[in-house]
XYZ file of C-alpha atoms in Angstrom:
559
model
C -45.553 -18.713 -12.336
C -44.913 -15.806 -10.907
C -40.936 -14.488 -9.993
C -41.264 -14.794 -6.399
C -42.560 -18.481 -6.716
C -40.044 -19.373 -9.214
C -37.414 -17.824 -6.852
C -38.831 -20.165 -4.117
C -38.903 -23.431 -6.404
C -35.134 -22.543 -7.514
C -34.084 -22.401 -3.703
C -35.794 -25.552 -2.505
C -33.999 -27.312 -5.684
C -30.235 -25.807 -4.359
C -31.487 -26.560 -0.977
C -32.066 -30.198 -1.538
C -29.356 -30.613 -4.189
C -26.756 -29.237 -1.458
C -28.432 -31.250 1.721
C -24.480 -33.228 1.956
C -23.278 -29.334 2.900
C -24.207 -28.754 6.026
C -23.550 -32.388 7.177
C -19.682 -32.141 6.273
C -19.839 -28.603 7.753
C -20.394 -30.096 10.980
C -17.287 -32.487 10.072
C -15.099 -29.116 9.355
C -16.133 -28.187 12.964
C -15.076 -31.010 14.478
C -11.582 -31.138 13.674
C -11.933 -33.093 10.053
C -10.735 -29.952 7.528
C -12.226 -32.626 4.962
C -15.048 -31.657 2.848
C -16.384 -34.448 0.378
C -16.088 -33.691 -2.962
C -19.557 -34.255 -4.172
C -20.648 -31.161 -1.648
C -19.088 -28.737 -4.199
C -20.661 -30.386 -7.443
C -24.201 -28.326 -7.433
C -23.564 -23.748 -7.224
C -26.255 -23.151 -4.427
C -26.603 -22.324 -0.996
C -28.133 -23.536 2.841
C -28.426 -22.637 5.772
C -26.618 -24.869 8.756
C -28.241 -23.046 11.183
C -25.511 -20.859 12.067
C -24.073 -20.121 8.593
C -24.892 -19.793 4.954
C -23.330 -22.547 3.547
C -22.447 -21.756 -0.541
C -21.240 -23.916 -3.060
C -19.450 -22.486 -6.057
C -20.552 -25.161 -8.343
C -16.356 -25.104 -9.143
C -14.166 -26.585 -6.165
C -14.805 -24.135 -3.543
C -17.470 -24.153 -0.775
C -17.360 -21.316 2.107
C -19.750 -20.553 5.155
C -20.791 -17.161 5.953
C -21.931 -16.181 9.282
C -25.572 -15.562 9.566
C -24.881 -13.112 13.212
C -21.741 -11.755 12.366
C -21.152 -11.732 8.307
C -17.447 -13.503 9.124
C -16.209 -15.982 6.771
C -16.173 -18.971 8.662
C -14.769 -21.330 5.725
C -13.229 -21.634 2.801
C -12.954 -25.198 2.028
C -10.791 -25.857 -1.250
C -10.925 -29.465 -3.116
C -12.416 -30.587 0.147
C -9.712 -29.113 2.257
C -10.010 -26.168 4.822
C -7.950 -23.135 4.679
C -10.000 -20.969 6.863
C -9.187 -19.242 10.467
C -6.772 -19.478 12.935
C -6.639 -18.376 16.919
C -10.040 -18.794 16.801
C -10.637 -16.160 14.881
C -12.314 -16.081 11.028
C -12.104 -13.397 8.054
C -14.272 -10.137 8.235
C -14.032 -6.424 7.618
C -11.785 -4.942 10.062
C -11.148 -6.576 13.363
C -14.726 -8.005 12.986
C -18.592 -6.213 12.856
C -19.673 -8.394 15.634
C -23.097 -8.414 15.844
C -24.828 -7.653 12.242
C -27.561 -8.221 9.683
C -26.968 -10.737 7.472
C -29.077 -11.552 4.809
C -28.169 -13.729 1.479
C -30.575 -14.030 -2.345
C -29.636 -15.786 -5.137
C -29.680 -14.213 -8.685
C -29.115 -15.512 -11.573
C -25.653 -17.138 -11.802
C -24.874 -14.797 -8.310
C -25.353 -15.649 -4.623
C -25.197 -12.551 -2.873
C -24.461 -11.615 1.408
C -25.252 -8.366 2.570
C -23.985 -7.836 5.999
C -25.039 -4.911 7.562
C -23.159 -3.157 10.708
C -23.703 1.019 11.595
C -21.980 2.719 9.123
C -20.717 -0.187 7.072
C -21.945 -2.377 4.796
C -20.042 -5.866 3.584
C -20.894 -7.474 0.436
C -19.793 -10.759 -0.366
C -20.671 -13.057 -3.656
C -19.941 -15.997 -5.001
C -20.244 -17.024 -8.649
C -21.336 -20.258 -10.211
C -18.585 -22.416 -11.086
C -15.948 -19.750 -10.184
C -13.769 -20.888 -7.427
C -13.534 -17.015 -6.405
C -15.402 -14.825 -3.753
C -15.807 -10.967 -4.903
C -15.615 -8.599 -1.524
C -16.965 -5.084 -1.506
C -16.591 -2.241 1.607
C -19.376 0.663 1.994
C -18.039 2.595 4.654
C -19.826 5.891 5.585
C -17.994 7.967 8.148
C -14.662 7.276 10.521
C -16.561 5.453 12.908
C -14.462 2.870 12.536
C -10.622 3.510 12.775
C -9.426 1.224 9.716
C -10.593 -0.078 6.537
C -9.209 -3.715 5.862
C -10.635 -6.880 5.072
C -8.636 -9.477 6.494
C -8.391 -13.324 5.834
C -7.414 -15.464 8.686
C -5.626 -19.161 7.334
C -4.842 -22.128 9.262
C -1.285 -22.502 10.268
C 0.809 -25.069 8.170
C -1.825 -24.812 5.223
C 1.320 -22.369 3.297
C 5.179 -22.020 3.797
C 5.609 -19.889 6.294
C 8.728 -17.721 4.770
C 9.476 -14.183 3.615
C 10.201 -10.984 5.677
C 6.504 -10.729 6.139
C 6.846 -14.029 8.078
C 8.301 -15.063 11.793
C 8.489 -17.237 13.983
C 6.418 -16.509 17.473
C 8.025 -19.133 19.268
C 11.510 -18.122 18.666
C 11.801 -14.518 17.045
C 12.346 -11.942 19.267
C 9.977 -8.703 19.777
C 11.821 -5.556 18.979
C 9.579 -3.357 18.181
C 5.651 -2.385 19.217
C 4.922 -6.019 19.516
C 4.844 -6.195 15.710
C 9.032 -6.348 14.389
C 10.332 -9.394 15.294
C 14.600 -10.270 15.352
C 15.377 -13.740 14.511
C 18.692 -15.188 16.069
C 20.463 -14.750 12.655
C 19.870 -11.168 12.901
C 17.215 -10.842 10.018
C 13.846 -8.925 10.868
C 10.653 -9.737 10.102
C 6.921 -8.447 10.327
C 3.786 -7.976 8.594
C 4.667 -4.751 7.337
C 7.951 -5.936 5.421
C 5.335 -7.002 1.993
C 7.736 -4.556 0.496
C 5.430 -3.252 -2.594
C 3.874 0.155 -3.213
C -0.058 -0.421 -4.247
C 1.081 -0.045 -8.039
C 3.571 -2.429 -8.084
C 1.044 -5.540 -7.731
C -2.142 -6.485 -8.948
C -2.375 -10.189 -6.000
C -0.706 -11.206 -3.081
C -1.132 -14.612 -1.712
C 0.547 -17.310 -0.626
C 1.164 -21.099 -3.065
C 2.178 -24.284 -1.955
C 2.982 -25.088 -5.793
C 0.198 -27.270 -5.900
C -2.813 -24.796 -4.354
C -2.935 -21.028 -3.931
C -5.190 -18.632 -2.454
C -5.118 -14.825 -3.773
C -6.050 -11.431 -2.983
C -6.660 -9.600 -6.112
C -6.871 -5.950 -4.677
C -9.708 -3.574 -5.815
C -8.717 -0.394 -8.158
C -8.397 1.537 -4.989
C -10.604 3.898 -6.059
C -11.862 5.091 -2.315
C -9.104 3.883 -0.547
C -6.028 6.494 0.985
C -2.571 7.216 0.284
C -1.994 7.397 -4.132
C -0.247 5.037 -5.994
C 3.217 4.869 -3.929
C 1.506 3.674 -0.633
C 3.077 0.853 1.607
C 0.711 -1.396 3.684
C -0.022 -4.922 5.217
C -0.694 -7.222 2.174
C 0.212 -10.441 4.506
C 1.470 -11.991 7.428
C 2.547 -15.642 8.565
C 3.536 -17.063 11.826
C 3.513 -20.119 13.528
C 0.235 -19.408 14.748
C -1.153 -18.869 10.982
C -1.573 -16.508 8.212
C -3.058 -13.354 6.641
C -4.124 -11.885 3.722
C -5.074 -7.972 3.683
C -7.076 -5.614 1.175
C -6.005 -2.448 3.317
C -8.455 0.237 1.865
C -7.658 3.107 4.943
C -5.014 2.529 7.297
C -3.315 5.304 9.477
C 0.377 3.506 9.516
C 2.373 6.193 7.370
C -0.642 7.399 5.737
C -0.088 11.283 4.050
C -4.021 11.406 3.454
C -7.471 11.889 4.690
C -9.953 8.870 4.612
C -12.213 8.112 1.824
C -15.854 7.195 2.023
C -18.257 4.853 0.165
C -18.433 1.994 -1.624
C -14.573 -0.034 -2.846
C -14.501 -3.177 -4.373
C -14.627 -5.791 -6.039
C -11.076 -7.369 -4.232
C -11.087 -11.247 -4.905
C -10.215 -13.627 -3.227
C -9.506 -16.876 -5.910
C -8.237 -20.054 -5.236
C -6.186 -21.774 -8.225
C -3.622 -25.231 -8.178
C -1.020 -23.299 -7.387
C -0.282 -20.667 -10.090
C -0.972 -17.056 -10.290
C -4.481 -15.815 -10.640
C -5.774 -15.585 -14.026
C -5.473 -12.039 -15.430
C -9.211 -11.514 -15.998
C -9.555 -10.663 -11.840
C -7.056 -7.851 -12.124
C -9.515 -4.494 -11.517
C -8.245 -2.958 -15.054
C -9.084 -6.251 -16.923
C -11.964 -7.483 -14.618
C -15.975 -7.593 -16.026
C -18.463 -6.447 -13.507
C -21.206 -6.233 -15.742
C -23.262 -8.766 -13.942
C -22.568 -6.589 -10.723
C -25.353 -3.692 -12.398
C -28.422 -5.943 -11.183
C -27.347 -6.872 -8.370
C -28.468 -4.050 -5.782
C -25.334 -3.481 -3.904
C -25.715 0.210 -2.670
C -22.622 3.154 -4.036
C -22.359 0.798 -6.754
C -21.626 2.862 -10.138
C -21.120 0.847 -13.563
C -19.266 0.975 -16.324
C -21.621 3.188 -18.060
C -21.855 5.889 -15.215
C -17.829 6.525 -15.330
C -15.929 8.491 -17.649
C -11.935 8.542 -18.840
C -8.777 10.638 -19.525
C -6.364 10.131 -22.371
C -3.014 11.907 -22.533
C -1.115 12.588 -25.761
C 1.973 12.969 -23.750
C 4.568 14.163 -21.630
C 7.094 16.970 -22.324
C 10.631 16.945 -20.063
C 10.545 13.443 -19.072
C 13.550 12.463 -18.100
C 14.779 8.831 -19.381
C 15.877 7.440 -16.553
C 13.273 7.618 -14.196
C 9.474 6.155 -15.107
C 6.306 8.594 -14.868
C 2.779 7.929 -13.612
C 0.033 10.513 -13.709
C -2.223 10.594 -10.549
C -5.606 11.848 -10.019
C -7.153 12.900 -6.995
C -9.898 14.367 -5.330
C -11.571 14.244 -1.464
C -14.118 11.032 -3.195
C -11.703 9.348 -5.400
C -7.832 8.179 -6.497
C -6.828 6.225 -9.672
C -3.283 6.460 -11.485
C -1.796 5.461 -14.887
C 1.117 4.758 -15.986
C 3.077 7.053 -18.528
C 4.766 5.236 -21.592
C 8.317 5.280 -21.851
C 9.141 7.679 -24.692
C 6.063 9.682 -25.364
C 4.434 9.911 -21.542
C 1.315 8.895 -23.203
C -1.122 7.916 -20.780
C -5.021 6.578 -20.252
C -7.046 6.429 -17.225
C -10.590 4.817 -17.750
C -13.123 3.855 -15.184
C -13.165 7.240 -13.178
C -16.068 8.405 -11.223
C -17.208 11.535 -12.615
C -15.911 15.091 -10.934
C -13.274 17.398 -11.079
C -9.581 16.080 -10.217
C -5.694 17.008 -9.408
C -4.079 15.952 -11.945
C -0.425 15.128 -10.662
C 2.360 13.828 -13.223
C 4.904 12.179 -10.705
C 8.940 11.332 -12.076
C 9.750 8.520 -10.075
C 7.691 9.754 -6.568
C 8.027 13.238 -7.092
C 5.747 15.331 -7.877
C 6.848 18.017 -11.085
C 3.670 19.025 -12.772
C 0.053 19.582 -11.567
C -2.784 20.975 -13.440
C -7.206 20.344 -12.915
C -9.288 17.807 -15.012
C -12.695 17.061 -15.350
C -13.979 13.702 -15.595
C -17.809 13.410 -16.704
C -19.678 10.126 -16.750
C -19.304 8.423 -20.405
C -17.118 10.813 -21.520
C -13.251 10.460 -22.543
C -11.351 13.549 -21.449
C -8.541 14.617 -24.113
C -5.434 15.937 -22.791
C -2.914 17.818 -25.489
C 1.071 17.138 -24.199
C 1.617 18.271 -21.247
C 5.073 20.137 -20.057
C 6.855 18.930 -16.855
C 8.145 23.026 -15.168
C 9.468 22.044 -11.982
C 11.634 19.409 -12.108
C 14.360 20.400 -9.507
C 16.784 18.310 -11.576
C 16.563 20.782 -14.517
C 18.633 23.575 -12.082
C 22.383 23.719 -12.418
C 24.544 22.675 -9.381
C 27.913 22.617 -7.973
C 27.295 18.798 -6.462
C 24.169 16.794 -6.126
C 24.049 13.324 -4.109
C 21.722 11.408 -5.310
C 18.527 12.705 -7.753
C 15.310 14.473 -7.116
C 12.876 11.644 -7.441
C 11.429 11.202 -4.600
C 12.577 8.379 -3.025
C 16.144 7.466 -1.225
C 16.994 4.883 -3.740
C 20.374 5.807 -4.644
C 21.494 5.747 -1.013
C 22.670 3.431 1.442
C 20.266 0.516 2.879
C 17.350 2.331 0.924
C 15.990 -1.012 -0.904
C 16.513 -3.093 2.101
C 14.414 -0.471 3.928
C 11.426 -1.962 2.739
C 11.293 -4.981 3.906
C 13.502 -4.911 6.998
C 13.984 -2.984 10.099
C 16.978 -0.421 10.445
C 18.649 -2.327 12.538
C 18.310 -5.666 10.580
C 22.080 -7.913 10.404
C 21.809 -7.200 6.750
C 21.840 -3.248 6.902
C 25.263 -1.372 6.287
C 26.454 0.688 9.005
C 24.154 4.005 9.227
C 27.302 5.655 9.784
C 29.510 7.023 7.717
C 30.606 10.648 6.382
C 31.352 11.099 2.138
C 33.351 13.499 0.355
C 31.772 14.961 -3.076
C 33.302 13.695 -6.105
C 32.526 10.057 -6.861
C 29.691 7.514 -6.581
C 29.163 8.849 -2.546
C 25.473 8.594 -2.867
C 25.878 4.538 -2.302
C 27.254 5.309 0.973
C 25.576 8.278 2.188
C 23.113 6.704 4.625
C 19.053 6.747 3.572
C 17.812 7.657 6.376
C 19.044 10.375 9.536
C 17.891 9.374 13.386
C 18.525 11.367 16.047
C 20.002 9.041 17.968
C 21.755 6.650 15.850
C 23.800 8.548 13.432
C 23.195 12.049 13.582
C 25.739 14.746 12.299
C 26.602 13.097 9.250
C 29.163 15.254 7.153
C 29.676 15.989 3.522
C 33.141 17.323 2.572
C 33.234 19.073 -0.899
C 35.860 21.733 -2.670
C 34.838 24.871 -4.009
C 36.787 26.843 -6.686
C 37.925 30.559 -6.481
C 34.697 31.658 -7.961
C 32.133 29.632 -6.512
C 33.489 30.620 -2.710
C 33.286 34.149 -3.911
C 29.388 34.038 -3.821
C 26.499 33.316 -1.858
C 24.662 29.594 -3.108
C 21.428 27.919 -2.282
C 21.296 24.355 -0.405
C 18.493 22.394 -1.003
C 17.675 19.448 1.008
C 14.546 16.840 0.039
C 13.482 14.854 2.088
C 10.754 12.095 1.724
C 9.541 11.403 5.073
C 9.925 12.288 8.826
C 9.471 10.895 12.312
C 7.873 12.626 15.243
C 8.722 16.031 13.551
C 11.972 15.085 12.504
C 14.044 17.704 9.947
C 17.017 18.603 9.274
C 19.501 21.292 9.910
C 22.537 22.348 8.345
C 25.806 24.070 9.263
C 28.487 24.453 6.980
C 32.158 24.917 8.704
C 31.505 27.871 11.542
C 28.160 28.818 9.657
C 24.709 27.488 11.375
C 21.417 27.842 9.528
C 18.327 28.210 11.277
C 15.685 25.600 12.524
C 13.331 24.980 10.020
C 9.950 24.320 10.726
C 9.021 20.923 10.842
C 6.755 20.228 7.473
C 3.558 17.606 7.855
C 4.043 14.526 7.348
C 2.227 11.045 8.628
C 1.644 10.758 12.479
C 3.245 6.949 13.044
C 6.262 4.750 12.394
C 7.798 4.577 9.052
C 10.931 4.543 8.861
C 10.320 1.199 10.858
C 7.597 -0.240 9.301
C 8.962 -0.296 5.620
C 8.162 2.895 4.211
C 10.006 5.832 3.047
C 6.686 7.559 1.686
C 5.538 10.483 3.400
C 5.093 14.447 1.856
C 7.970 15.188 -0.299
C 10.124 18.319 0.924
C 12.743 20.443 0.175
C 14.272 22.614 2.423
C 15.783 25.475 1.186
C 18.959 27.412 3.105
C 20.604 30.540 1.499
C 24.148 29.827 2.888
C 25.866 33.169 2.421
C 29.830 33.398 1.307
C 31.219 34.476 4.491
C 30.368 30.737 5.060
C 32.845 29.355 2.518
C 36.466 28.335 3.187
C 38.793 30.997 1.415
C 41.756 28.587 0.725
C 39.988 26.720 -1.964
C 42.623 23.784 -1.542
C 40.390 22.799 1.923
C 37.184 21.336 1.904
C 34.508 22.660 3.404
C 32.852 20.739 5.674
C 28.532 20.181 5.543
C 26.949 19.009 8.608
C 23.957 17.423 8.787
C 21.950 17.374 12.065
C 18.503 16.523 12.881
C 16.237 18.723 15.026
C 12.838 17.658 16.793
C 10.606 19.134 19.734
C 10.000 15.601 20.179
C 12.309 12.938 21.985
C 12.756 9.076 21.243
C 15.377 6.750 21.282
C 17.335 4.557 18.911
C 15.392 3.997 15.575
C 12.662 5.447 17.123
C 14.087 8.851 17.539
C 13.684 11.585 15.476
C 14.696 11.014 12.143
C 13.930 11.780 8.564
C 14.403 10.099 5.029
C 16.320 11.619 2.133
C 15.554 12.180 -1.543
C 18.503 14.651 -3.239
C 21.228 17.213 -1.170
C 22.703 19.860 -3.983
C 24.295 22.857 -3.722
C 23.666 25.144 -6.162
C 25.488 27.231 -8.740
């Protein structure tokens, strides 16, 4: 018999087998959610007429659209999970109108939907109660690259900052923050994790889950420190998000091709097993499969690091790699800054060893396909901790997190009940850093001061202030003046093009500013303090939080 016939046979068996499928799919459409549970006892597929209708084989059946490639159901131990507003899960806001088609091989059913310049995969495996996604995207014709699933309301708890209420919460911001009357804020950007810090996000009931086990990230935008939506719930229903490209405080330009697999697994209501996390997951049976940009195990390469010299022990590394077709990351061991990177397309790279966020050593690497790239130690040079000072508040690492409302910052609006005053002037000399405010607006708090003492010697000289910042806000930077002395406007450094100071993140392009304050400048009784003011300049205009403003990493004065 030949393979084509054999093919045939096999799907007339699955269609028969599976014949109680589409009946209880018309029961899901009228109102049921119930699924029987002999419909998910044979791994096979039909066709309802408007869907593809696969069984797992485990306890999982879902429908795919045969016109648009949406995910029309997920039905769990015979209860549905899938869609709300009348709206189902797809790649970005929906194709609309696509080619679908759907084969079966081996152990694999297989969707290709097909839309211009993108291209959704979607499998299921026998007896897996799982569904493996995959995004080819080939140019910016569309503006975003997510994959979004759309739950029924009630199906979850609907709780967390990335949660509200639409019948009661109050917009306060772009239709997307919302105030509850307890002064808390909420929105589906508060998720409150970088991409490195998690491996699923979902929602559990205790007794069922449903995950999304992001992708490696290979293609997607933004490095290892990048804030996005991961989910959402309202009264209205839920969300799940594999954000791949997405212009909200993004520092980088899109990537093309193929990203995936992201998972999405059902379980009884624990954590997804470890064997669907990207570094751990087995996508040999993915080689025969077809899909198109797909590149195996055997066509990537890896990088191994002996070490790290000038790590500093309070702060953890991770070494970054990055080029305009691909971005992966590792993280540096404590100790020795050992580090290993596997699964890399082949090419050359920007190799970036981070300390905390910041950036203090870069150097070039080549990757070649089945090859392991050795690295001898490597020496951090530019730490901007390493210089002596007079005063520092806080620590060059990037981020705000030694000051005031920092933390809360990413999961909460500015002007959340929980938030410490932004307001509030320090004197060098103690733990100020806790209350020196994160974050600068224009219109909120602006002119912050800093009072500090020089001795007889150091107000005899000229010394260098150095300001980092970590992100801005409609060209938001700052200025100093220190007593009668005024430093010029600096010009305003890139950094991302939308909300986030808002929206949760603190992550744009690292800066320092640099002003040579001269000693003219200084106080001559060294029993007064001199007096640092901090303004914020803009060409721009906005008001309240969404004025200009700008995000701190370290202030220090030099010696």
């Amino acid at each position: 018999m030949s393979a084509h016939k054999r093919h045939l046979t096999r799907r007339r068996l699955l269609a028969a087998s599976a014949v109680g499928v589409a009946g209880t799919g018309a029961a899901v459409a009228a109102g049921t959610g119930l699924l029987s549970s002999a419909s998910a006892a044979t791994f096979g597929y039909t066709d309802d007429g408007s869907n593809y209708v696969i069984t797992t084989g485990a306890s999982l059946v879902l429908k795919v659209s045969k016109s648009t490639g949406d995910i029309t159901s997920l039905a769990y131990k015979g209860k549905e999970y899938e869609g709300y507003g009348g709206r189902h899960s797809h790649v970005e806001s929906g194709l609309g109108a696509s080619t679908v088609t759907i084969k079966l091989t081996g152990s694999t059913i297989l969707v290709k939907v097909a839309h211009g310049s993108i291209t959704q995969w979607i499998a299921a495996r026998s007896g897996q109660n799982s569904v493996y996604l995959w995004t080819d995207k080939a140019d910016a014709s569309f503006t975003a690259t997510r994959f979004i699933v759309r739950l029924k309301a009630g199906v979850f708890p609907n709780e967390g900052p990335d949660s509200w209420i639409e019948a009661s919460d109050s917009v306060i911001e772009a239709g997307d923050v919302f105030k509850r009357a307890d002064g808390t804020t909420h929105s589906k950007h508060y998720s409150g994790k970088r991409v490195i810090d998690y491996d699923h996000i979902g929602f559990t009931t205790g007794s069922a889950a449903l995950w999304l086990v992001r992708s490696n990230h290979e293609k997607a935008s933004g490095g290892p420190f990048y804030r996005a939506l991961l989910r959402h719930s309202n009264d209205g229903g839920a969300a799940l998000y594999e954000i791949l490209h997405y212009n909200q405080a993004q520092t980088e330009p899109e990537r093309y091709g193929l990203q995936g697999p992201y998972v999405l697994n059902f379980t009884d209501g624990g954590a997804p097993s470890s064997s669907l996390f990207h570094a751990n997951l087995d996508t040999s049976w993915v080689d025969g499969l077809g899909i198109t940009g797909w590149v195996g195990r055997a066509g990537r390469g890896k990088v191994a690091g002996v070490g790290l010299k000038g790590m500093d022990a309070k702060y953890a590394y991770t070494v970054g790699f990055a080029n305009p077709d691909a971005q992966y990351w590792a993280k540096a061991a404590a100790g020795t800054g050992a580090f290993s990177c596997k699964g890399m397309l082949p090419g050359t790279y920007t190799l970036t060893v981070f300390k905390g966020e910041l950036a203090v050593h870069t150097r070039q690497v080549t990757v070649t396909a089945g090859g392991s790239t050795a690295l001898n130690s490597l020496t951090i040079g530019s730490d901007p901790s390493s210089a002596g000072t007079i005063w520092r508040l806080g620590d060059w690492d990037g981020t705000p997190g030694e000051f005031k409302n920092a933390e809360l910052m990413t999961y909460a609006h500015p002007s959340d009940a929980r938030a410490a005053k932004w307001t509030g002037n320090v004197t060098i000399g103690g733990d100020e850093a806790a209350s020196f405010p994160a974050y600068i607006w224009k219109d909120v708090n602006d002119g912050i001061l800093l009072y500090f003492k020089l001795t007889a010697a150091q107000a005899a000289a000229a010394h260098t202030l150095r300001v980092g910042v970590t992100d801005a806000y409609i060209n938001g930077r700052p200025r100093v003046s220190v007593n009668d002395w005024v430093s010029a406007i600096p010009s305003a450094p890139t950094q991302p093009s939308t909300r986030s100071l808002t929206t949760g993140s603190y992550r744009g392009n690292n800066q320092t500013f640099v002003f040579n304050v001269p000693t003219s400048a200084w106080k001559t009784d060294v029993s007064q303090y001199n007096v640092l003011k901090l303004n914020v300049v803009s060409g721009s205009t906005g008001s309240a939080f969404l004025s200009p403003g700008t995000s701190f990493d370290c202030i220090d004065l030099l010696a």
